[in-house]
Short mmCIF file of C-alpha atoms in Angstrom, two decimals:
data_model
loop_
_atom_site.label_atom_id
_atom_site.label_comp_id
_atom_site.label_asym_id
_atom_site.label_seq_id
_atom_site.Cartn_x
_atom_site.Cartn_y
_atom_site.Cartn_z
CA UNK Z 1 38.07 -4.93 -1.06
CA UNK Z 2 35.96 -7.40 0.99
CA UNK Z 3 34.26 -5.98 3.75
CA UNK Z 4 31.81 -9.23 4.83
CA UNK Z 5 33.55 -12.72 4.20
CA UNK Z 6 29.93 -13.56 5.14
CA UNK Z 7 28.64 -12.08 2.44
CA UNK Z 8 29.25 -12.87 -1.42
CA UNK Z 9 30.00 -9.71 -3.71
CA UNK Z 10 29.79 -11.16 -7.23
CA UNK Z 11 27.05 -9.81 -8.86
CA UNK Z 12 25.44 -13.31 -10.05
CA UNK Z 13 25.46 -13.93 -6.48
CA UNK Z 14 23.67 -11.16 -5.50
CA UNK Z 15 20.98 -11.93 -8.58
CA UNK Z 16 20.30 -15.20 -7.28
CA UNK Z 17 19.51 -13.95 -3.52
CA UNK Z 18 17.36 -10.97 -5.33
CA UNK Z 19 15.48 -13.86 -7.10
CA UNK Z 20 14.97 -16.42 -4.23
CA UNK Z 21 14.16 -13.81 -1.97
CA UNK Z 22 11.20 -14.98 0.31
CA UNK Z 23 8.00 -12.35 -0.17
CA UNK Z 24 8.45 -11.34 3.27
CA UNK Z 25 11.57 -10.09 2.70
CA UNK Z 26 10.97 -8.80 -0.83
CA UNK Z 27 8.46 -6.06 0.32
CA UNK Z 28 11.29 -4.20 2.27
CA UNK Z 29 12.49 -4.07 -1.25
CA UNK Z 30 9.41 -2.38 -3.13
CA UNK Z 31 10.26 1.18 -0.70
CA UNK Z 32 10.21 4.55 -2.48
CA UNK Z 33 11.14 8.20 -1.06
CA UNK Z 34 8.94 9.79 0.47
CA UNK Z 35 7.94 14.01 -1.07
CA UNK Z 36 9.96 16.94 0.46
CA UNK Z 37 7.27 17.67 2.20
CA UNK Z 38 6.32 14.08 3.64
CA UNK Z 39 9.55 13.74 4.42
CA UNK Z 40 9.44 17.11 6.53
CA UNK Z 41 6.13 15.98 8.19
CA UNK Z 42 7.12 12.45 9.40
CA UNK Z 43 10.78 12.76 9.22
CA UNK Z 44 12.05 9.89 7.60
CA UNK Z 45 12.78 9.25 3.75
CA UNK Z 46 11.42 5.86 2.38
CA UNK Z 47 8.58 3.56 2.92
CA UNK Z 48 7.64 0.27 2.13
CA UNK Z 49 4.60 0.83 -0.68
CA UNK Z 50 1.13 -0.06 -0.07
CA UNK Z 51 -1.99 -0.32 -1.95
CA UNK Z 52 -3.54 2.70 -1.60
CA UNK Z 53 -0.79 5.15 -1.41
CA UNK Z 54 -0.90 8.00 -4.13
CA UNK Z 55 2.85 8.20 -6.28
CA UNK Z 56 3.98 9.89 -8.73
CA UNK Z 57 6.43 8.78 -11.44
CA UNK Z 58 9.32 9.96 -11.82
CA UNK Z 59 11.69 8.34 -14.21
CA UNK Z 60 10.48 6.65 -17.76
CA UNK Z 61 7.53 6.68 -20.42
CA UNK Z 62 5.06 8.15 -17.70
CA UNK Z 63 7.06 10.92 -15.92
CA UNK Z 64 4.80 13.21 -14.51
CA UNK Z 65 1.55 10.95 -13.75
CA UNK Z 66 0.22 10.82 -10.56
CA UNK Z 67 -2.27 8.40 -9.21
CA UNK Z 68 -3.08 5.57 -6.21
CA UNK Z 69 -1.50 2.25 -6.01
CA UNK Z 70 -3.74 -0.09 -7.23
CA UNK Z 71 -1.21 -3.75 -6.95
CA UNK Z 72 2.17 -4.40 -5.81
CA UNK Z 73 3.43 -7.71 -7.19
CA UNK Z 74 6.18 -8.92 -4.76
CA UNK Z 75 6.55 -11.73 -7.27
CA UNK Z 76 7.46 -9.39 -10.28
CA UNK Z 77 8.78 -6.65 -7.53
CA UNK Z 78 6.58 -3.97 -9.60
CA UNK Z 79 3.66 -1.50 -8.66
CA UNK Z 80 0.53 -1.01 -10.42
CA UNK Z 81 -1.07 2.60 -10.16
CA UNK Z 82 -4.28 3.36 -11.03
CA UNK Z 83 -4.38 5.29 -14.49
CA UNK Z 84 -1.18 3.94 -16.15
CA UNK Z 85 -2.66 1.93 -18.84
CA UNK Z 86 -1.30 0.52 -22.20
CA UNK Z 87 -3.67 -0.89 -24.71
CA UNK Z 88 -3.44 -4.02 -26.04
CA UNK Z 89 -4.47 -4.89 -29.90
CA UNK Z 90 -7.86 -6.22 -29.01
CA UNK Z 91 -8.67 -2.64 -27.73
CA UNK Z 92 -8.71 -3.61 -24.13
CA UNK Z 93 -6.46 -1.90 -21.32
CA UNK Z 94 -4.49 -3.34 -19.02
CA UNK Z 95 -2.13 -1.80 -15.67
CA UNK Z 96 1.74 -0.93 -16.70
CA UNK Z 97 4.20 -2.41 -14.08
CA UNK Z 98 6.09 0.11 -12.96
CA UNK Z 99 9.42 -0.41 -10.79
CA UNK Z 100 9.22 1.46 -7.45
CA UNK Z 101 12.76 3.08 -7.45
CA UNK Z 102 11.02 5.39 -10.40
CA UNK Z 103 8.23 6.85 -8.18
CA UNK Z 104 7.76 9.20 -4.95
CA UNK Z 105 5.33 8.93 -2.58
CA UNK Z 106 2.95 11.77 -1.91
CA UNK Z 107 0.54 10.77 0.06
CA UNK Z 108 0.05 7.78 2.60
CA UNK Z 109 -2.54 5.30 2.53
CA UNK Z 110 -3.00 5.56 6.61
CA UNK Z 111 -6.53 3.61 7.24
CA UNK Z 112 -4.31 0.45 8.13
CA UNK Z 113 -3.17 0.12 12.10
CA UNK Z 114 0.01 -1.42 11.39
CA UNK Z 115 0.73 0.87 8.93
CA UNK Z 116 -0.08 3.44 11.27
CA UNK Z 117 2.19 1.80 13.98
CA UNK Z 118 5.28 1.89 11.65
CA UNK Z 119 5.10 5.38 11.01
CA UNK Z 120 4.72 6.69 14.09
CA UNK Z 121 7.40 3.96 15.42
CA UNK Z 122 9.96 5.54 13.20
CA UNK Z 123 9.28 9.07 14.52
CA UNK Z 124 6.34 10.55 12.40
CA UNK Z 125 3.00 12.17 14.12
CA UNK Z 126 -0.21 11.11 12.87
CA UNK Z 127 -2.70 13.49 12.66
#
């Protein structure tokens, strides 16, 4: 059943909106949970990613890794982190983009003011 007539439901609908999302918008969508233990220390469960802010993966080819956030593409709506590399057949290594439903934050990049100002807006302390 319909809930918003506002709203479209059919699923190429929803595609198209993902797609021609402005970048402003999109970055609400690159959010990951927070750690059980981040999430007991500022008391909320997701956050917008950031350069900076250390993840780990949890779903896919590099379950397990941990490292910093080194890009986040709002174009491609994928994260870069720091030592999740692929080589390519001229021997070089490039960054693996990495969608941010498959990773958990566990530790915030906090040297930004505004970042700063969100967290402790939605109810965490910074120390």
């Amino acid at each position: 059943m319909k809930l918003r007539r506002d709203i479209s439901s059919k699923p190429r609908k929803q595609r198209k909106r993902l797609y021609n999302m402005p970048y402003h918008l999109r970055h609400k969508l690159l959010s990951a949970p927070l750690s059980p233990a981040l999430r007991e220390k500022y008391g909320f469960r997701s956050i917008p990613l950031r350069t900076g802010d250390k993840v780990l993966v949890m779903r896919g080819e590099f379950t397990g890794f941990e490292g910093k956030i080194t890009r986040v593409d709002k174009k491609r709506m994928r994260i870069y982190v720091e030592k999740i590399v692929r080589k390519k057949t001229d021997g070089s290594e490039v960054l693996v983009p990495i969608h941010p439903s498959k990773v958990m934050v566990t530790e915030l990049n906090l040297k930004d003011e505004f970042r700063k100002a969100i967290v402790e807006r939605r109810g965490g302390e910074v120390g």
